[in-house]
Amino acid sequence: MSLKIYNTLTGKKEDFAPIKPGEVKIYTCGVTVYDYNHVGHGRSLIVFDMIRRYLRYLGYNVIFVRNFTDVDDKIINRAKNECLPFSVISDKFIKEYFDDAEKFRIEPADVEPRVTTHIPDIINFIQKLVDAGYAYEADGDVYFSVRKFKEYGKLSKRSIDELLAGARIEPGEKKKDPLDFALWKSAKAGEPYWESPWGKGRPGWHTECCAMIFKHLGETIDIHGGGLDLTFPHHENEIAQAEALTGKPFARYWIHNGLVTVNGQKMSKSLGNYITLKEIYSKYEPDILRLLVLSVHYRSPLDFSWDKMEETKKAYERLKNAIEEAEVLNKLPIEENFEGDLYNAVQKAQSGFYSAMSDDFNTPEALASLFGLVREMNILRDKAIKHGGISKKALESYKEAAKTLHDIGRDIFGLFDSLQPCVKQEEIKAKEKEESINEDLIQVLIEAREKARKDKQFAIADLIRDKLAEKGIILEDTPFGTKWKKA
Ligand SMILES: [Zn+2]
């Protein structure tokens, strides 16, 4: 089954074929770290996490890069208001980002580049554009000459005339043409800056992604992604810079996720409907937001409301219960005169799931296939309970159905992390008990090693450390005592 992807650049669904067989290079524009992540960020993260997981499921080696914009007007303004260095703000919100990502099981990217650690790459990139005649310096700023890139507007389907109607040269800007955009901005008093061939300054937003992509992925990538609001001007400007320089396509497929409204309104702080990811997981299991996001096609608008979270929670419980009830059926007596099994239903659900996913990641259709299987599972369960027993074949088919739901949900949708299907509760408890005994024993050994070190019996202390290392337990001596971790 071939994968079809809607490409914003061509406005069509196309068969997906990566540049290098078996490998997919993806870049998505990450967050500007000046505030807590909201549900709009959450949607984009969940969508591209799903796309990455699905491509991996199809057997591709996926290389995924997502950046942090860690110097920008918004960060600088917040830092000024709070009388802090800008890096304190960006570091704080990068940490918040990782907390959120972990909660919602957004897999870390393979590379997570920050602007401030890529300044030489960015300067180098801008210099090449200046040398090639596509960019010019004006009083410490550097601008890109939009009119020199003949295909400008091809992603967002805008013409130069249309763009001119809305373009202005703001007071203080030194560009030659209102269409031009800044690649490098000279530093104003009190702002962070880096030395460059054009004096002290910092990069413009549109350039960082190009420089990071060239550095970490190459001049042409397979998929470039982001929210729909980034299509213009951000992605249009990325294409102009990259393709002006190389003459090659910058990204083969452009994927944009739809935007999020809250109760039908645009989300904004002034309307008081700004929903952070923190607030969501203080009220609901993170899985519920993942399921809500995946229940809408990624290109459609998504309207968030707490009522929808509540509805989604019920749907989630149905999925989860169907998986967990394999245990209930497991306790029923085996009755070989019981008719029926789920093998056909499992096959139907799987083929429905994968054909929907391969049609431009149609997650709502894919979910409908899974819920179809849940319905069949519930019918079989009710019948078995009424019958007072179940055949071996039917029981095994139910377990197979539960495992299918669980594994697809976990591997492709990132759900059910805490759920262990078809494992008896006693086994889970026994495992937990075993782990806690092990932890107590490690603590005893750490204390014994400390005593040995105090008594200058270093050979014994080292022996304890080495023997634990052999078992995969690494000891770390810190100013606050010895800590341990699994290797
Ligand atoms: Zn970008």
XYZ file of C-alpha atoms and ligand atoms in Angstrom:
488
model
C 0.000 0.000 0.000
C 1.595 3.260 -1.020
C 1.500 6.275 1.246
C -0.165 9.383 -0.100
C 0.637 12.782 1.368
C -1.069 16.089 0.689
C 1.679 18.471 -0.409
C 0.926 22.147 0.254
C 3.407 23.058 -2.477
C 1.488 21.300 -5.264
C -1.944 21.458 -3.634
C -2.363 17.735 -4.339
C -2.172 14.367 -2.656
C 0.935 12.661 -4.006
C 2.523 9.227 -3.700
C 5.284 9.497 -1.166
C 8.772 8.564 -2.354
C 11.780 9.630 -0.285
C 14.973 10.932 -1.877
C 17.032 8.058 -0.536
C 15.147 4.756 -0.455
C 14.372 3.669 3.067
C 15.197 6.996 4.707
C 13.037 10.041 5.486
C 14.438 13.382 6.567
C 11.911 15.588 8.342
C 12.248 19.075 9.744
C 9.532 20.868 11.656
C 9.687 24.427 12.960
C 9.776 24.272 16.723
C 8.609 26.699 19.377
C 9.780 30.196 20.218
C 10.583 29.738 23.869
C 9.092 32.778 25.616
C 6.008 31.273 27.253
C 4.255 28.035 28.229
C 3.135 25.779 25.383
C -0.537 25.972 24.557
C -2.925 23.503 22.963
C -2.025 24.806 19.476
C 1.609 23.821 20.031
C 0.362 20.530 21.460
C -1.575 19.733 18.297
C 1.373 20.376 16.003
C 3.679 18.291 18.204
C 1.216 15.393 18.383
C 0.518 15.475 14.620
C 4.181 15.335 13.607
C 4.907 12.769 16.306
C 2.184 10.582 14.747
C 3.572 11.137 11.232
C 7.056 10.220 12.388
C 5.806 7.080 14.166
C 3.778 6.004 11.130
C 6.694 6.457 8.731
C 8.817 4.409 11.091
C 6.123 1.756 11.207
C 6.279 1.633 7.369
C 9.923 0.695 7.750
C 11.635 4.019 7.053
C 14.631 5.181 8.975
C 13.267 8.576 10.020
C 15.663 11.410 10.829
C 13.743 14.116 12.608
C 14.955 17.623 13.431
C 12.962 20.241 15.358
C 14.502 23.548 16.395
C 14.132 25.983 19.263
C 13.938 29.688 18.481
C 15.752 30.855 21.586
C 16.447 34.473 20.652
C 13.646 36.641 19.314
C 11.755 39.903 20.025
C 9.194 38.163 22.233
C 11.881 36.531 24.364
C 13.842 39.781 24.624
C 10.723 41.762 25.594
C 9.761 39.306 28.295
C 13.320 39.333 29.614
C 13.250 43.148 29.749
C 9.930 43.136 31.621
C 11.246 40.662 34.150
C 14.726 42.302 34.374
C 16.428 39.022 33.449
C 18.953 38.020 30.805
C 17.129 36.683 27.748
C 18.802 33.290 28.119
C 17.172 32.792 31.526
C 13.772 33.104 29.832
C 14.645 30.826 26.923
C 16.285 28.193 29.150
C 13.266 28.177 31.442
C 10.816 27.628 28.590
C 12.988 25.028 26.882
C 12.819 23.117 30.145
C 9.046 23.619 30.253
C 8.879 22.374 26.665
C 10.703 19.163 27.526
C 8.424 18.631 30.540
C 5.339 18.969 28.342
C 6.796 16.823 25.572
C 7.576 14.063 28.036
C 4.091 14.217 29.555
C 2.437 13.944 26.139
C 4.989 11.346 24.972
C 6.260 13.475 22.109
C 9.431 11.637 21.190
C 12.543 13.821 21.350
C 13.811 14.820 17.909
C 17.096 13.339 16.695
C 18.538 16.862 16.699
C 17.011 19.791 18.591
C 19.130 22.735 17.452
C 18.994 26.147 19.115
C 19.583 29.414 17.279
C 22.126 30.635 19.815
C 24.347 27.613 19.251
C 24.180 28.007 15.452
C 25.142 31.655 14.961
C 28.278 30.918 12.866
C 26.225 28.625 10.593
C 23.569 31.297 10.183
C 26.122 34.053 9.445
C 27.787 31.783 6.916
C 24.452 31.095 5.239
C 23.596 34.810 5.028
C 27.057 35.620 3.663
C 26.500 33.134 0.835
C 23.217 34.859 -0.059
C 24.964 38.248 -0.049
C 27.771 36.873 -2.234
C 25.246 35.376 -4.659
C 23.510 38.750 -4.990
C 20.237 37.664 -3.368
C 20.757 39.669 -0.190
C 22.132 43.119 0.616
C 23.394 44.953 3.624
C 21.784 48.219 4.682
C 23.230 50.014 7.690
C 23.990 46.885 9.723
C 20.880 44.978 8.650
C 20.826 42.381 5.890
C 17.733 41.901 3.720
C 16.684 39.302 1.166
C 15.679 40.710 -2.255
C 12.363 38.983 -2.761
C 11.986 40.078 -6.388
C 15.220 38.310 -7.314
C 13.672 34.937 -6.474
C 11.273 34.484 -9.360
C 9.231 31.705 -7.770
C 8.408 33.699 -4.632
C 4.843 32.959 -3.503
C 4.703 29.418 -4.919
C 3.971 27.747 -1.561
C 1.289 30.150 -0.332
C -0.026 30.774 -3.874
C 0.374 34.543 -3.683
C 1.480 36.837 -6.444
C 3.978 39.666 -6.060
C 1.183 42.192 -6.814
C -1.029 40.779 -4.078
C 1.857 40.878 -1.640
C 2.769 44.447 -2.571
C -0.713 45.633 -1.635
C -0.120 44.594 1.981
C 3.590 45.422 2.258
C 5.001 48.452 4.106
C 8.405 49.714 5.045
C 8.086 50.329 8.782
C 9.804 53.337 10.372
C 13.422 52.437 11.104
C 13.598 49.702 8.456
C 16.241 50.279 5.820
C 15.108 47.837 3.160
C 14.973 48.852 -0.497
C 11.700 47.169 -1.316
C 8.699 46.686 0.989
C 8.634 42.979 0.018
C 12.145 42.290 1.325
C 12.634 40.554 4.659
C 15.423 40.718 7.235
C 18.063 38.001 7.459
C 20.168 39.831 10.024
C 19.075 42.603 12.388
C 21.530 45.095 13.843
C 21.417 45.194 17.631
C 19.518 47.956 19.403
C 20.855 49.221 22.731
C 20.499 46.653 25.485
C 19.711 43.757 23.154
C 21.684 40.548 22.893
C 24.042 40.525 19.920
C 26.719 38.571 18.089
C 29.596 39.904 16.000
C 29.129 39.534 12.252
C 30.569 40.897 8.985
C 27.733 43.500 9.176
C 28.410 44.515 12.788
C 26.725 43.521 16.041
C 23.342 41.934 15.592
C 21.228 38.785 15.592
C 19.583 36.566 12.967
C 16.101 37.137 11.599
C 13.659 34.314 12.260
C 13.305 33.017 8.682
C 16.987 32.215 8.256
C 17.616 29.959 11.246
C 15.585 27.029 9.868
C 17.444 27.097 6.518
C 20.850 27.168 8.173
C 19.895 24.374 10.596
C 18.429 22.202 7.838
C 21.524 22.620 5.656
C 23.726 21.747 8.591
C 21.834 18.774 10.014
C 19.897 17.333 7.051
C 21.301 18.701 3.781
C 20.118 20.999 1.003
C 17.004 19.006 0.053
C 14.875 17.241 2.636
C 11.912 14.925 2.269
C 9.340 16.581 4.498
C 9.130 20.080 5.942
C 6.344 20.576 8.416
C 4.700 23.131 10.644
C 1.419 24.797 11.517
C -0.690 26.254 8.708
C 0.052 29.757 10.013
C 3.718 29.279 9.105
C 3.011 28.858 5.370
C 3.331 32.585 4.847
C 5.634 34.346 5.295
C 7.890 31.958 7.232
C 7.992 28.914 4.954
C 7.744 30.998 1.791
C 10.815 32.886 2.973
C 12.639 29.681 3.856
C 12.065 28.359 0.322
C 13.219 31.632 -1.259
C 16.520 31.667 0.652
C 17.349 27.989 0.305
C 16.395 27.605 -3.342
C 17.991 30.905 -4.364
C 21.234 29.539 -3.000
C 21.144 25.959 -4.298
C 18.791 26.041 -7.288
C 17.422 22.740 -5.916
C 14.071 21.985 -4.294
C 14.348 22.675 -0.567
C 11.721 20.168 0.598
C 9.884 17.575 -1.469
C 6.701 17.532 0.629
C 5.344 20.415 2.673
C 2.946 19.283 5.403
C 0.913 21.814 7.387
C -1.372 21.038 10.281
C -4.625 22.970 10.746
C -5.038 25.518 13.500
C -6.735 25.234 16.871
C -9.613 27.354 18.125
C -11.078 27.242 21.626
C -14.877 27.110 21.846
C -15.019 28.423 18.289
C -12.767 31.418 18.962
C -9.196 32.202 18.134
C -7.063 31.539 21.194
C -5.642 34.648 22.846
C -4.570 35.780 26.261
C -6.889 38.801 26.150
C -9.948 36.585 25.598
C -8.880 34.468 28.563
C -9.151 31.270 26.499
C -5.454 30.529 26.353
C -5.231 26.835 27.266
C -1.764 25.601 28.233
C -0.646 21.993 28.036
C 0.051 22.194 31.774
C -3.583 22.990 32.468
C -4.684 20.075 30.285
C -2.594 17.492 32.060
C -3.505 18.877 35.458
C -7.091 17.864 34.583
C -6.801 14.911 32.203
C -4.520 12.050 31.338
C -2.266 13.233 28.466
C -3.641 10.365 26.327
C -7.001 12.155 26.158
C -5.532 15.173 24.331
C -3.599 12.864 22.001
C -6.812 11.040 21.171
C -8.749 14.300 20.679
C -6.076 15.604 18.284
C -5.999 12.330 16.341
C -9.795 12.182 16.096
C -9.646 15.145 13.678
C -7.787 15.032 10.347
C -4.505 16.889 10.782
C -5.290 19.392 8.024
C -8.759 20.301 9.360
C -9.315 22.976 11.971
C -9.591 21.616 15.503
C -11.934 23.274 17.957
C -10.866 22.556 21.520
C -13.326 22.581 24.411
C -13.458 20.940 27.813
C -16.720 19.265 26.739
C -14.825 17.599 23.903
C -12.147 16.473 26.314
C -14.882 14.894 28.424
C -16.369 13.121 25.371
C -12.931 11.976 24.271
C -12.280 10.639 27.751
C -15.310 8.367 27.366
C -14.102 7.152 23.975
C -10.669 6.524 25.462
C -12.184 4.493 28.310
C -13.951 2.300 25.726
C -10.664 1.540 24.011
C -8.888 0.924 27.282
C -11.643 -1.259 28.737
C -11.744 -3.411 25.604
C -8.011 -4.043 26.042
C -8.199 -4.693 29.772
C -11.173 -7.004 29.605
C -9.053 -9.725 28.072
C -8.387 -10.450 31.750
C -12.094 -10.847 32.528
C -12.517 -13.348 29.705
C -9.364 -15.152 30.783
C -11.099 -16.073 34.053
C -14.135 -17.659 32.361
C -14.311 -21.444 32.074
C -13.361 -22.894 28.692
C -16.519 -23.995 26.883
C -15.787 -25.515 23.514
C -19.424 -25.278 22.400
C -19.094 -21.469 22.312
C -19.531 -20.131 18.750
C -17.659 -17.282 17.099
C -14.293 -15.553 17.214
C -12.684 -12.209 16.309
C -10.026 -13.168 13.768
C -11.924 -11.660 10.826
C -12.718 -8.532 12.805
C -9.037 -8.072 13.708
C -7.996 -8.393 10.091
C -10.680 -5.960 8.954
C -9.658 -3.426 11.599
C -5.981 -3.704 10.668
C -6.529 -3.275 6.949
C -8.966 -0.404 7.562
C -6.480 1.242 9.896
C -3.523 1.040 7.548
C -5.401 2.062 4.427
C -6.759 5.143 6.252
C -3.315 6.027 7.596
C -1.764 5.650 4.165
C -4.315 8.063 2.745
C -2.672 11.276 3.978
C -2.592 10.136 7.618
C -6.368 9.960 7.959
C -6.402 9.330 11.705
C -10.181 9.788 12.241
C -10.892 7.021 9.694
C -8.154 4.900 11.205
C -9.683 5.353 14.657
C -13.105 4.420 13.293
C -11.606 1.052 12.283
C -10.274 0.534 15.805
C -13.636 1.429 17.343
C -15.290 -1.025 14.932
C -13.092 -3.711 16.447
C -13.985 -2.546 19.972
C -17.671 -3.016 19.105
C -17.038 -6.594 17.976
C -14.979 -7.276 21.094
C -17.783 -6.014 23.340
C -20.325 -8.213 21.553
C -18.132 -11.280 22.017
C -17.458 -10.431 25.665
C -21.169 -10.010 26.459
C -21.976 -13.249 24.693
C -19.291 -15.156 26.614
C -20.423 -13.751 29.957
C -24.029 -14.694 29.183
C -22.908 -18.133 28.033
C -20.880 -18.576 31.213
C -17.807 -19.665 29.261
C -15.730 -19.147 26.134
C -13.964 -21.390 23.638
C -10.205 -21.435 23.571
C -10.216 -20.094 20.017
C -12.551 -17.203 20.871
C -10.476 -16.327 23.952
C -7.252 -16.338 21.966
C -8.891 -14.190 19.263
C -10.004 -11.696 21.938
C -6.454 -11.500 23.280
C -5.191 -10.983 19.749
C -7.707 -8.159 19.254
C -6.656 -6.561 22.563
C -3.001 -6.801 21.611
C -3.685 -5.298 18.180
C -5.505 -2.323 19.718
C -2.826 -1.866 22.313
C 0.160 -2.146 19.998
C -1.235 0.087 17.248
C -2.342 2.618 19.864
C 1.060 2.597 21.534
C 3.367 2.449 18.517
C 1.588 4.764 16.083
C -0.692 6.953 18.198
C 1.553 7.123 21.274
C -1.242 5.993 23.634
C -1.514 3.443 26.442
C 1.988 3.854 27.760
C 0.926 2.733 31.206
C -1.287 -0.091 30.020
C -0.081 -3.672 29.962
C -2.477 -5.893 28.049
C -3.054 -9.498 28.935
C -0.624 -9.435 31.846
C -2.139 -10.679 35.045
C -2.393 -8.147 37.864
C -0.535 -10.564 40.178
C 2.374 -10.607 37.730
C 2.491 -6.809 37.643
C 2.430 -6.666 41.459
C 5.116 -9.342 41.706
C 7.308 -7.401 39.269
C 6.800 -4.156 41.207
C 7.680 -5.937 44.445
C 10.789 -7.426 42.892
C 11.865 -3.996 41.643
C 11.385 -2.399 45.039
C 13.429 -5.150 46.729
C 16.172 -4.579 44.158
C 16.133 -0.858 44.869
C 16.449 -1.504 48.615
C 19.400 -3.822 47.977
C 21.156 -1.239 45.796
C 20.746 1.286 48.612
C 22.291 -1.177 51.090
C 25.264 -1.704 48.750
C 25.719 2.058 48.305
C 25.878 2.444 52.096
C 28.359 -0.418 52.376
C 30.530 1.230 49.707
C 30.418 4.572 51.544
C 31.519 2.880 54.744
C 34.363 1.129 52.865
C 35.508 4.449 51.387
C 35.442 6.129 54.808
C 37.596 3.296 56.132
C 39.928 3.755 53.129
C 39.136 0.241 51.899
C 39.059 1.456 48.333
C 39.473 -1.991 46.771
C 36.181 -3.079 48.373
C 34.466 0.178 47.420
C 35.569 -0.218 43.801
C 34.543 -3.866 43.767
C 30.991 -2.914 44.820
C 30.849 -0.216 42.150
C 32.172 -2.525 39.415
C 29.921 -5.447 40.328
C 26.877 -3.156 40.250
C 28.006 -1.776 36.873
C 28.144 -5.341 35.548
C 24.477 -5.658 36.537
C 23.669 -2.414 34.696
C 23.541 -0.174 37.781
C 25.716 2.919 37.471
C 26.787 4.789 40.607
C 27.443 8.521 40.463
C 29.159 10.348 43.301
C 27.688 13.825 43.692
C 28.153 16.520 46.345
C 24.802 15.334 47.756
C 25.853 11.706 48.106
C 25.941 8.736 45.773
C 23.111 8.377 43.273
C 22.375 5.420 41.024
C 20.801 4.931 37.635
C 20.199 2.133 35.185
C 22.766 1.942 32.369
Zn 11.045 27.379 10.257
